[in-house]
Short mmCIF file of C-alpha atoms and ligand atoms in Angstrom, two decimals:
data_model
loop_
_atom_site.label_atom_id
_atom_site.label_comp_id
_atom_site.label_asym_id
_atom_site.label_seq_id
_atom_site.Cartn_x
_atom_site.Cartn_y
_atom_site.Cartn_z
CA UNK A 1 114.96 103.29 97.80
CA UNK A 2 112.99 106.45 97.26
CA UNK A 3 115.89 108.58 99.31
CA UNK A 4 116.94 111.31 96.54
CA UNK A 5 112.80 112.01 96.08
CA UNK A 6 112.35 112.32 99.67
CA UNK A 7 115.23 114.47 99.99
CA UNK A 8 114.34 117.17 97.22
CA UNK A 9 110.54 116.77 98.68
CA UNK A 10 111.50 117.65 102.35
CA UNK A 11 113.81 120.32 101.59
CA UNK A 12 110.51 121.53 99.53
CA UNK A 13 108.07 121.52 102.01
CA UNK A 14 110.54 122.60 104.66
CA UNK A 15 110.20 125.90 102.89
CA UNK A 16 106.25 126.03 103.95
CA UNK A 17 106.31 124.79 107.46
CA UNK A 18 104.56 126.17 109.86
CA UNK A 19 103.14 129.30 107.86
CA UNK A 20 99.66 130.50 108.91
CA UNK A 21 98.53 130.85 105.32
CA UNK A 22 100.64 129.64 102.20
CA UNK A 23 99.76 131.32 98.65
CA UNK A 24 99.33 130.01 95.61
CA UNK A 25 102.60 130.87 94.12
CA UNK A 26 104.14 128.81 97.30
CA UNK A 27 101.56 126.13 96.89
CA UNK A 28 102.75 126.30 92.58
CA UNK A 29 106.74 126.35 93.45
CA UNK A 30 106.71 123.11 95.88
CA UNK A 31 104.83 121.27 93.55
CA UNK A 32 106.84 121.95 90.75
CA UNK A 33 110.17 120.99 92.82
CA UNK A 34 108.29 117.40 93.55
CA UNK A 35 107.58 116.92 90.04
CA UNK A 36 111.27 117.67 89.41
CA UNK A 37 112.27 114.91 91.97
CA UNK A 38 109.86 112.72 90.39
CA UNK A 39 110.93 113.04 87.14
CA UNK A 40 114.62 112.30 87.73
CA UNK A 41 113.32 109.23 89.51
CA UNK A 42 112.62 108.10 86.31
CA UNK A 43 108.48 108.53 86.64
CA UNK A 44 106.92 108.90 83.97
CA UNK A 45 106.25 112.33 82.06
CA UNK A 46 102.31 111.59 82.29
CA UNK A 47 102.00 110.36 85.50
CA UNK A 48 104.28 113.83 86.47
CA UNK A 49 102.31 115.90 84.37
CA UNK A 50 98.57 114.47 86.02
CA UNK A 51 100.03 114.73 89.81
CA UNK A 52 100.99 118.20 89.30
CA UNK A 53 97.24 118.75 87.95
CA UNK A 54 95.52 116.96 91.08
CA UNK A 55 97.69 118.39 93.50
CA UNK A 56 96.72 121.61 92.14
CA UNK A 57 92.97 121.36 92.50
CA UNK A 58 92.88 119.91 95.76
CA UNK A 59 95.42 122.79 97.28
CA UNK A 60 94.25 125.72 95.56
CA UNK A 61 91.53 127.84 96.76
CA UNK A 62 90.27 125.38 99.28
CA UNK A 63 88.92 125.97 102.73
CA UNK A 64 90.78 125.28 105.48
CA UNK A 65 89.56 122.50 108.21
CA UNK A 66 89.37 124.38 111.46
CA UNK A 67 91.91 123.12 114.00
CA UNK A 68 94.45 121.64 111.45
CA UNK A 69 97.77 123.88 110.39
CA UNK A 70 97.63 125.14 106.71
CA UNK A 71 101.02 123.48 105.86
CA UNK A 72 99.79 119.42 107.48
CA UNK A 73 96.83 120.02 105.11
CA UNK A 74 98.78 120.83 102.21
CA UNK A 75 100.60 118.46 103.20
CA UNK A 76 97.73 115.93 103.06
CA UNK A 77 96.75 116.66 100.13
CA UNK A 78 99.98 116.11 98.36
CA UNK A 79 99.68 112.44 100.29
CA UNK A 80 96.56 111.63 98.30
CA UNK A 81 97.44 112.70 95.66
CA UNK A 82 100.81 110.37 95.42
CA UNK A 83 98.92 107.55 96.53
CA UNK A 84 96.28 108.50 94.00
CA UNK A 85 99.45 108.12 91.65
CA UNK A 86 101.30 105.29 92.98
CA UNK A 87 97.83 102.87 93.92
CA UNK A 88 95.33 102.60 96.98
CA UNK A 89 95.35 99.20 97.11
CA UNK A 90 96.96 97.36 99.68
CA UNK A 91 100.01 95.02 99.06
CA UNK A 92 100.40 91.06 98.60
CA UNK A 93 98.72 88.59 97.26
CA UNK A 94 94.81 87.79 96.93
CA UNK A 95 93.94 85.61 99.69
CA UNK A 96 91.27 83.41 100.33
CA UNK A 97 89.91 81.77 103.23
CA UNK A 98 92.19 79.09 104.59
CA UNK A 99 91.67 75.61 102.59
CA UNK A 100 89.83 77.87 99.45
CA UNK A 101 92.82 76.93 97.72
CA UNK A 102 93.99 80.12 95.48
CA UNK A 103 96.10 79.85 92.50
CA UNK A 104 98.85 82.45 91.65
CA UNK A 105 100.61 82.62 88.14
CA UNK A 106 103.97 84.15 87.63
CA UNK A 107 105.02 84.62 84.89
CA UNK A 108 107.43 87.21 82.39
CA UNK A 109 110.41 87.86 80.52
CA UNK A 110 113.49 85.39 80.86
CA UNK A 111 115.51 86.51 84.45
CA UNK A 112 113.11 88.61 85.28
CA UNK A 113 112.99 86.66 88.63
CA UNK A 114 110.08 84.48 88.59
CA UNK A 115 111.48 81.68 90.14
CA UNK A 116 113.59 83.61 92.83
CA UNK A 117 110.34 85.53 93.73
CA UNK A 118 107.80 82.30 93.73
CA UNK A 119 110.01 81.11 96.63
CA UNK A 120 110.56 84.42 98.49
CA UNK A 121 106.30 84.37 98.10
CA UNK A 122 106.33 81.08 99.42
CA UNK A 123 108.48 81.86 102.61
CA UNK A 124 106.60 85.60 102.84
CA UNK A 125 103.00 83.35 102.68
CA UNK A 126 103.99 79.82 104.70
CA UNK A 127 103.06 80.83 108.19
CA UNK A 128 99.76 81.90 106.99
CA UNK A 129 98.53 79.16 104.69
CA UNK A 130 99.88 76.47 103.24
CA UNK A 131 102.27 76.94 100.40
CA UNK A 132 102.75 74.58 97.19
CA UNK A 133 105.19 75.91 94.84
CA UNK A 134 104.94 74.40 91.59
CA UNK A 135 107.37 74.22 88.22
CA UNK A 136 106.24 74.87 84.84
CA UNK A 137 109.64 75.35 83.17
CA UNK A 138 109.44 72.63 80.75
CA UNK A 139 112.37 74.03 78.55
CA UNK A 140 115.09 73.83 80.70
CA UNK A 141 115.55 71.10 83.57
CA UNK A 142 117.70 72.74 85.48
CA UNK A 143 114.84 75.81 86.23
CA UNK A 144 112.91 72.58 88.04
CA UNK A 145 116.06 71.49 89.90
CA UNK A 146 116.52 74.96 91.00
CA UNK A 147 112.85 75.66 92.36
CA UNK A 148 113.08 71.82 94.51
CA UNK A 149 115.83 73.18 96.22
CA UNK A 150 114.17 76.69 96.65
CA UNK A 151 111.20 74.95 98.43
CA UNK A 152 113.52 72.71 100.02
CA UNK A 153 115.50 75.71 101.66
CA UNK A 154 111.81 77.31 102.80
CA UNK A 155 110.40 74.30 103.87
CA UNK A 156 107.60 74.03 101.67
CA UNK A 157 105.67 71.35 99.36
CA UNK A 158 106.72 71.33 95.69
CA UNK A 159 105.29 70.09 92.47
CA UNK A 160 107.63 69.70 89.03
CA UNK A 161 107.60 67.02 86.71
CA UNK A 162 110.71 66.77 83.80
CA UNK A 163 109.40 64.16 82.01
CA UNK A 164 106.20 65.66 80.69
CA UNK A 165 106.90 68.22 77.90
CA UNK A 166 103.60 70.10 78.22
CA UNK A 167 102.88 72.93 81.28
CA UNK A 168 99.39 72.89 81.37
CA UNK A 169 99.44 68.99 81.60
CA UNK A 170 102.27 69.72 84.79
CA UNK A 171 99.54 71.91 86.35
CA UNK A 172 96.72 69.68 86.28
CA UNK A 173 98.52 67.24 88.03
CA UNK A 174 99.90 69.81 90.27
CA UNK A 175 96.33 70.89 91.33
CA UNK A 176 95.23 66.98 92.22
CA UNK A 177 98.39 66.96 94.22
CA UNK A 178 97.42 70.02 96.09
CA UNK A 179 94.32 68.61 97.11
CA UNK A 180 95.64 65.44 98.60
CA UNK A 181 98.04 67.53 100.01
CA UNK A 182 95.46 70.09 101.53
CA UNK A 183 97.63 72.99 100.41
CA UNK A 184 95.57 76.22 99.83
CA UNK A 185 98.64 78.43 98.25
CA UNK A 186 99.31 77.39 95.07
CA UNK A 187 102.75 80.04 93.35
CA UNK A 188 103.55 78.53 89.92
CA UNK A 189 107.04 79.38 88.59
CA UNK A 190 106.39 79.45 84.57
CA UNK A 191 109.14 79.71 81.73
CA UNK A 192 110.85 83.00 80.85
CA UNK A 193 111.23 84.17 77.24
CA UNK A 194 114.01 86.87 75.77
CA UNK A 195 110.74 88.79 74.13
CA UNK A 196 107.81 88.79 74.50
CA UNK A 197 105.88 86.25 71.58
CA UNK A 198 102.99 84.43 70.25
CA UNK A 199 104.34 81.06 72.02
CA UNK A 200 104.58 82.58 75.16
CA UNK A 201 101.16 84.16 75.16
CA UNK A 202 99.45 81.06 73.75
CA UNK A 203 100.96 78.84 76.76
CA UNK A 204 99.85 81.18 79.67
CA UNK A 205 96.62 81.24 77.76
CA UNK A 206 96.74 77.44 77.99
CA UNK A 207 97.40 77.52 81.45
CA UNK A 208 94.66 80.08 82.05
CA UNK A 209 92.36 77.82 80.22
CA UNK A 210 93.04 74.72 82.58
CA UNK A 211 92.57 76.20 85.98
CA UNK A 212 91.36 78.81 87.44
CA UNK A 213 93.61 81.23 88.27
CA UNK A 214 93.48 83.51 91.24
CA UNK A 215 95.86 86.66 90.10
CA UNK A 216 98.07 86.62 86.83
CA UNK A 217 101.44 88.48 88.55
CA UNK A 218 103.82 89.48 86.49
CA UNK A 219 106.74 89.81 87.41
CA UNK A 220 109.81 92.40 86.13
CA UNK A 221 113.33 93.47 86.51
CA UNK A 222 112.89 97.11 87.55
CA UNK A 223 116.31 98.21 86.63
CA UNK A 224 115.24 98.44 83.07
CA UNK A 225 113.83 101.64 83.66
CA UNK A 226 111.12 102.80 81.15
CA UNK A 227 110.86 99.77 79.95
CA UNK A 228 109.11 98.42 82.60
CA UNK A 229 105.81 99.92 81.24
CA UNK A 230 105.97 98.61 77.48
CA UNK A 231 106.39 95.15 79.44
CA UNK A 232 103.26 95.93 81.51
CA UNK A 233 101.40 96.71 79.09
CA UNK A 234 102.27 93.87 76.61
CA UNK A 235 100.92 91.60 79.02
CA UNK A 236 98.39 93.06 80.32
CA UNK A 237 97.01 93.86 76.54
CA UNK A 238 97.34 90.35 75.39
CA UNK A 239 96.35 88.19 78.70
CA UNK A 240 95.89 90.60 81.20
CA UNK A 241 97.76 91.07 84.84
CA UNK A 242 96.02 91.52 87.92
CA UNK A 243 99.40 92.50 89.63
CA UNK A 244 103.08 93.52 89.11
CA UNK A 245 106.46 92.68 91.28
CA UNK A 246 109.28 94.61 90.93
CA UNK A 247 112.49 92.97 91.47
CA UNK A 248 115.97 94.56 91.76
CA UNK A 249 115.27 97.13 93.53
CA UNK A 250 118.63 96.74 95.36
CA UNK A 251 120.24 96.85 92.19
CA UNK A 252 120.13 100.81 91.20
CA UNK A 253 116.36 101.30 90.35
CA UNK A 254 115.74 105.14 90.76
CA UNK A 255 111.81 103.97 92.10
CA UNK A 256 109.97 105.90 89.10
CA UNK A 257 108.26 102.85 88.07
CA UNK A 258 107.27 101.62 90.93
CA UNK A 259 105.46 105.02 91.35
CA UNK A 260 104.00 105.70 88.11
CA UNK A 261 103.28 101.81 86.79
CA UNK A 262 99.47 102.05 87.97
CA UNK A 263 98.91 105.79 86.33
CA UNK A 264 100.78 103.78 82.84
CA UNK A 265 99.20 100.65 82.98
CA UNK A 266 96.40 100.63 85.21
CA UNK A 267 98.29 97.83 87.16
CA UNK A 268 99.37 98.47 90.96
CA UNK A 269 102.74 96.85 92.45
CA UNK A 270 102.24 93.82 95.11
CA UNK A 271 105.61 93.44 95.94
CA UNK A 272 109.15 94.63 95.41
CA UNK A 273 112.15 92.17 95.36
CA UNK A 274 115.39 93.93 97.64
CA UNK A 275 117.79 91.53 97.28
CA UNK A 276 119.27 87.78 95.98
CA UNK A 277 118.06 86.36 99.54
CA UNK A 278 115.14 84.44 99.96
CA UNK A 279 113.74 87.12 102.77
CA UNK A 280 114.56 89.81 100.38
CA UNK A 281 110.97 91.24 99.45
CA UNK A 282 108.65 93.96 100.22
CA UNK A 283 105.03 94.11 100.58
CA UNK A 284 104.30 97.70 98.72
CA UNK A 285 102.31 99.67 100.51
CA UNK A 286 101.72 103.06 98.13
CA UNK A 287 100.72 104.81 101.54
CA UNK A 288 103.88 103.86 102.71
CA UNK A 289 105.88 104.85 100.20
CA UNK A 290 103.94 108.03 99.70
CA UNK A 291 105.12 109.06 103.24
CA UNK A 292 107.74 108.25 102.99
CA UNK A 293 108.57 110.11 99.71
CA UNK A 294 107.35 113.43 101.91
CA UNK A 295 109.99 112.35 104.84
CA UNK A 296 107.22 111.73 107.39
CA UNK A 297 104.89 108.87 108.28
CA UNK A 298 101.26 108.39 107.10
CA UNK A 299 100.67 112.01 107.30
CA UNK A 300 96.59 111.41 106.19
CA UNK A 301 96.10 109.14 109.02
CA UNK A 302 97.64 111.85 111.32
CA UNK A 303 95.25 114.76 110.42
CA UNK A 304 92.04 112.33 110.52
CA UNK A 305 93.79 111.24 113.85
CA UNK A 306 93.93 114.74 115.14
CA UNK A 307 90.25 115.27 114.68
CA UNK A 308 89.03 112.37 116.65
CA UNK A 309 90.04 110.91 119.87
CA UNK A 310 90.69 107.25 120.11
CA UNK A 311 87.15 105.36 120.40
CA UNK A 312 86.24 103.09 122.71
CA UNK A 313 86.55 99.80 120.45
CA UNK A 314 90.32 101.12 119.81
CA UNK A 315 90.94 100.99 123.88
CA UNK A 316 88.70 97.99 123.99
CA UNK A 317 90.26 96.22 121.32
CA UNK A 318 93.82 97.19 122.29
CA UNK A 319 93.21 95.44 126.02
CA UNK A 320 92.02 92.61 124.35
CA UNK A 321 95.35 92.54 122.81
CA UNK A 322 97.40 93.00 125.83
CA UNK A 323 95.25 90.44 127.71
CA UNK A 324 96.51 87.95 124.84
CA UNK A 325 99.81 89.33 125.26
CA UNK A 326 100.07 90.40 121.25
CA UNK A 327 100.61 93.74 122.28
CA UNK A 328 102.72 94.97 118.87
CA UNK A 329 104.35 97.56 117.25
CA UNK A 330 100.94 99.09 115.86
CA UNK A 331 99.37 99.22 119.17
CA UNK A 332 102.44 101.11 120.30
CA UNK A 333 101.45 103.87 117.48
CA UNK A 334 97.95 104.13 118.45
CA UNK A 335 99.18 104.48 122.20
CA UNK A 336 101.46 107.16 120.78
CA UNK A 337 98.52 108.69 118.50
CA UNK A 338 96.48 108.36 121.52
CA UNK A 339 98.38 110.71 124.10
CA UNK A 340 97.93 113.89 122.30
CA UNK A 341 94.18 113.00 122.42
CA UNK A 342 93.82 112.21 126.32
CA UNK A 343 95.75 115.32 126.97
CA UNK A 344 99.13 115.04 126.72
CA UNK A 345 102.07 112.51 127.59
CA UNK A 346 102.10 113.33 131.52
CA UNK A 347 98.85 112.13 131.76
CA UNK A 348 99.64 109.36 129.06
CA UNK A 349 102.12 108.33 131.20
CA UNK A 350 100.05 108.30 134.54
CA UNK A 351 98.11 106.13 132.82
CA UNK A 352 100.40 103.75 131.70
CA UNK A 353 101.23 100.55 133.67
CA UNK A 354 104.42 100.70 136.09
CA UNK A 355 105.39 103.79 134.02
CA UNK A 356 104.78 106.22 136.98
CA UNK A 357 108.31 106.14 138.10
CA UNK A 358 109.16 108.32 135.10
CA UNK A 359 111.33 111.37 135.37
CA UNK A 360 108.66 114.10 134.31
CA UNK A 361 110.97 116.94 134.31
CA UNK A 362 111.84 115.45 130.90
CA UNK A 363 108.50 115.25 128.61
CA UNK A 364 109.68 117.86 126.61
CA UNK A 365 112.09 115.64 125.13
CA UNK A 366 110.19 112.70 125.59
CA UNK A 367 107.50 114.14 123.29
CA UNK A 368 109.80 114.88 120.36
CA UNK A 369 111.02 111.04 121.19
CA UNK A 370 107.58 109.46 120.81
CA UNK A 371 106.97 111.89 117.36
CA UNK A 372 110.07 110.09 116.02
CA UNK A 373 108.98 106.67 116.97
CA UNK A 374 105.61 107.14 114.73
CA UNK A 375 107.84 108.24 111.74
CA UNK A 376 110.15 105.06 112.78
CA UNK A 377 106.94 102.34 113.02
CA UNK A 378 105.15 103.76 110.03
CA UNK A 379 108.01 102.93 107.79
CA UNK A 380 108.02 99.19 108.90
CA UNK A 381 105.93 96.61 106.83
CA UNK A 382 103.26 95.07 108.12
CA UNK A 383 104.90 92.45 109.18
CA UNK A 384 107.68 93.93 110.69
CA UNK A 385 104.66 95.81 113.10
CA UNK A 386 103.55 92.85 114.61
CA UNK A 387 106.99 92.49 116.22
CA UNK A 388 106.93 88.51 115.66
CA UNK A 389 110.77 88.59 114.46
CA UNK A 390 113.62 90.91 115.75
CA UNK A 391 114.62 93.61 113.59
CA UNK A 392 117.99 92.37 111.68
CA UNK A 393 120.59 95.28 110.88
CA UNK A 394 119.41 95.90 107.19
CA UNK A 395 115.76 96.16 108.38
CA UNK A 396 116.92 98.58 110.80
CA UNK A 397 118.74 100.65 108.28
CA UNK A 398 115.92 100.65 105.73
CA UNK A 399 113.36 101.74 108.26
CA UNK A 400 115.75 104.75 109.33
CA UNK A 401 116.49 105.95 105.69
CA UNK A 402 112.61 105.76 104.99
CA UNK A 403 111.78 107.60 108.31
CA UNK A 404 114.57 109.82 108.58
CA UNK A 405 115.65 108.69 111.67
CA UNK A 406 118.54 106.65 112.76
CA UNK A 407 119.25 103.08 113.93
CA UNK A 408 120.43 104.38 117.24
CA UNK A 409 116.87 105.90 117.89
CA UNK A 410 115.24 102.49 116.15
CA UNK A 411 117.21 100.48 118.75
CA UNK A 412 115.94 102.77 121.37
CA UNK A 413 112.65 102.15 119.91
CA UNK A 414 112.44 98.43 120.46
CA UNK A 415 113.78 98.62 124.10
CA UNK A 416 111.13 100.76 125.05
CA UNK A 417 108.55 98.62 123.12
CA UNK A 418 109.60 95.67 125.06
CA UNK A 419 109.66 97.49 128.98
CA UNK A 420 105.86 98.56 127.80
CA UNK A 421 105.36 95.22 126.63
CA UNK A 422 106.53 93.70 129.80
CA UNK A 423 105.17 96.15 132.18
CA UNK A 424 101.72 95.25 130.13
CA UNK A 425 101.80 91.54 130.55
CA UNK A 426 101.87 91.12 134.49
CA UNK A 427 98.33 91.14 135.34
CA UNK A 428 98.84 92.95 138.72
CA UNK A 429 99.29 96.06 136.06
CA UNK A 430 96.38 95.03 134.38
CA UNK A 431 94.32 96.51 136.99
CA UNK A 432 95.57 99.62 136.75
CA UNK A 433 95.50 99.33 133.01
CA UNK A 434 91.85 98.87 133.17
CA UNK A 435 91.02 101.76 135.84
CA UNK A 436 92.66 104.21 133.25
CA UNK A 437 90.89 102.77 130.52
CA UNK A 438 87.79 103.13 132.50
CA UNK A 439 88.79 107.09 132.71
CA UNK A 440 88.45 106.99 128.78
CA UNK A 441 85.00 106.23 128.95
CA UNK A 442 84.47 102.28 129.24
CA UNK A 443 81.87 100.39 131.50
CA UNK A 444 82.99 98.46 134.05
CA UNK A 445 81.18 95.89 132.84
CA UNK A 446 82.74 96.07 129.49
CA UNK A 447 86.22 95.92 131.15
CA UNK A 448 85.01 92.31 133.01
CA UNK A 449 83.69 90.95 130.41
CA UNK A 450 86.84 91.74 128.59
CA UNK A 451 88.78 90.40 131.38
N1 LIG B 1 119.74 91.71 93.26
C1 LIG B 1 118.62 91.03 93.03
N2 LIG B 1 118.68 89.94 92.28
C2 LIG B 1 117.54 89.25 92.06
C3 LIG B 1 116.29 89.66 92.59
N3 LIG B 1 115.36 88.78 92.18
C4 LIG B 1 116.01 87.86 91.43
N4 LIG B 1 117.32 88.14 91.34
C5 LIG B 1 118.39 87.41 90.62
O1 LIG B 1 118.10 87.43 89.25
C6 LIG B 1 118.57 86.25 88.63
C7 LIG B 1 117.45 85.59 87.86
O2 LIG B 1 116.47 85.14 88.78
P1 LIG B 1 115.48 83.94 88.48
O3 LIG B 1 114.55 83.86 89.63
O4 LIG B 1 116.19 82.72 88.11
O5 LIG B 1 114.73 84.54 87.22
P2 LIG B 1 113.64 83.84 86.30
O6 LIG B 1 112.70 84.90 85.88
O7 LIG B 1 113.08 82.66 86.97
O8 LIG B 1 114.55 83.43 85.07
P3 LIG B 1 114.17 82.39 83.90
O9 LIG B 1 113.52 81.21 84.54
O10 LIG B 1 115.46 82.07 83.25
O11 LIG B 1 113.26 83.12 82.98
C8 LIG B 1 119.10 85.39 89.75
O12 LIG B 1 120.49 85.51 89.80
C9 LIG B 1 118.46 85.96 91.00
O13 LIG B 1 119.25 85.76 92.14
C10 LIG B 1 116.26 90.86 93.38
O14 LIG B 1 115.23 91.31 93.88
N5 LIG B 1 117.46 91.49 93.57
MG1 LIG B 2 112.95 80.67 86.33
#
């Protein structure tokens, strides 16, 4: 989604790579080619104008760590600054403990995709809590009709009533419901309006007034470019948002406003909507995206990464995991982030359970391989990273545009993911598992307690 920004950005840096020292003309010229890509992205003039500032004072005239190439830091720097840009907070929803019910209103302009989005939510949330959807669209039954069969389809509890002609009335009902019901999720699906008006505000205000309310989302088409921000901020000066989700972003968004909404409107994107499918929906992660924009994976974390080796809760924590057998895709990146640290990928691999019958004569290779398979797992959502589902073809092909890698080497990927996996789970490996762990540094007696 950001491919035509990460292509003008890579060709950009690719200019500075590997140089010993880069100037501040050099440093000047790259950034103005990214604020060129980000402005035909459709981000706004501001937000372009303020990264190109930032960028500037962290690059120029600063030391440089010892240890750490001058382009990665540059590099690094550029990475904050984006996700200064795009927003440091993490994606989804505000969640609570399990059974502190939270309350989430959608709400925004008429097929803008509330309703679409309160069920994608509801399938995105279900396995962690549980999920009431309910319907405030009092204006037209057929929005109701169309949010039953929604929750219907995802298997979730729903709340609408068409006889009563009042939404915050719908929504007190809804919330004794949910307690009888023990549900802890509450999405609710409000009524769309061409333009923004007085009657619109005054019934979310209503609503607002009648529960409390967890996060105000709103939620907007992003394929009407700038205006995206006016909508933002319309809300968000006469009720206030906590949250934005972008939908449509299948549907020829060029990404600027997903970048550049927090810099506009002090609002950060939650989510963005892919797709007409229920499954169709993104956490947004602005580190993410930020790496991805610069064609590599979380470049920050791999400079911080470089200066310290893995600790000892990492390598406790990780055979805790494998012990459980929930050995996933992110413990695969710290066991790639790892081998550089313990000295390379021969001994990596000594280490490794049942791996010692690997041909060494090819590590050069094998090297490059694993520095692909970062990119590849850093551009998978969270989700994705905890390997719960397979990888369907589309997922596959989004990963490999965002990481610049292919589906052939994601499919390669997974099959070594699941050999480790394997080889990890038969406790007659474990042993030798925990001797090499025990070479990192750990007790003994930590590793049986552990075990
Ligand atoms: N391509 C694409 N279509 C979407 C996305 N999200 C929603 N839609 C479509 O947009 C249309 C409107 O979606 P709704 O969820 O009904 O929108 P709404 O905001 O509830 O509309 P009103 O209740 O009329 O205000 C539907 O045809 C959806 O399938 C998305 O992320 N991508
Ligand atoms: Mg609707």
């Amino acid at each position: 989604m950001f491919d035509n920004i990460t292509k003008s950005v890579t060709s950009a840096l690719s200019k500075i790579r590997g140089k010993k020292v880069i100037t501040d003309k050099e440093i000047t010229e790259t950034l103005l080619v990214i604020k060129e890509a980000l402005l035909s992205a459709d981000v706004s003039i501001d937000a372009a104008d303020k990264f190109i500032e930032d960028a500037k004072s962290k690059a120029i005239g600063k030391e440089l760590i010892e240890g750490v190439s001058a382009d990665s830091q540059f590099i690094a720097s550029v990475h904050d600054t984006l996700v200064e840009m795009i927003g440091e907070r993490e994606g989804g929803l505000k969640l609570l403990a399990p059974e502190k019910q939270t309350v989430t209103l959608l709400f925004g302009l008429q097929g803008s995709g509330k309703t679409t989005t309160a069920a994608k939510l509801a399938k995105f949330y279900k396995d962690k809590r549980r999920v009431m959807l309910v319907g405030l669209d009092i204006y037209r039954p057929a929005a109701m009709e169309q949010l039953e069969t929604l929750a219907k389809q995802v298997g979730v509890f729903c709340y609408t009533d068409t006889k009563e002609k009042k939404a915050y009335k719908i929504l007190k009902k809804a919330i004794v419901q949910a307690k009888k019901e023990h549900i802890d999720m509450m999405i609710v699906d409000t009524a769309g309006r061409l333009e923004i008006d007085d009657e619109l505000m005054l019934e979310l205000r209503r609503l607002l007034n009648t529960v409390n309310v967890t996060e105000k989302i709103l939620v907007v088409d992003s394929t009407v470019g700038q205006s995206v921000y006016n909508v933002s901020k319309s809300f968000n000066d006469s009720i206030g948002i906590d949250g934005v989700i972008l939908t449509k972003f299948d549907s020829g968004a060029k990404g600027g406003a997903a970048l550049s909404l927090k810099y506009a409107t002090g609002s950060e994107v939650r989510f963005i909507g892919t797709g007409e499918h229920i499954d169709d929906i993104d956490e947004f992660d602005a580190k993410r995206v930020a790496g991805q924009i610069l064609g590599m994976g979380d470049i920050v974390k791999l400079v911080e990464k470089a200066k310290s080796a893995i600790s000892e809760k990492e390598a406790e924590e990780m055979l805790q995991r494998v012990i459980e057998n929930n050995f996933d895709y992110n413990d695969f990146l710290k066991q790639i982030d790892a081998t550089s640290k313990m000295g390379g990928i021969t001994k990596m691999i000594g280490m490794m359970p049942g791996a010692s019958n690997i041909d060494t004569s090819r590590l050069g290779s094998e090297e490059l391989k694993f520095a692909r398979y970062k990119f590849i797992i850093e551009s998978m959502t969270k989700k994705e990273r905890l390997a719960l589902f397979p990888l369907n073809n589309s997922r596959k092909v989004r990963i490999a545009n965002g990481s610049g890698t292919s589906v052939y080497e994601i499919n390669q990927l997974v099959k070594q993911f699941s050999m480790m996996k394997n080889m990890m789970g038969s406790t007659k490996k474990m042993n030798k598992l925990a001797k090499s762990l025990e070479n990192m540094g750990m007790s003994m007696d930590d590793l049986n307690k552990l075990m």
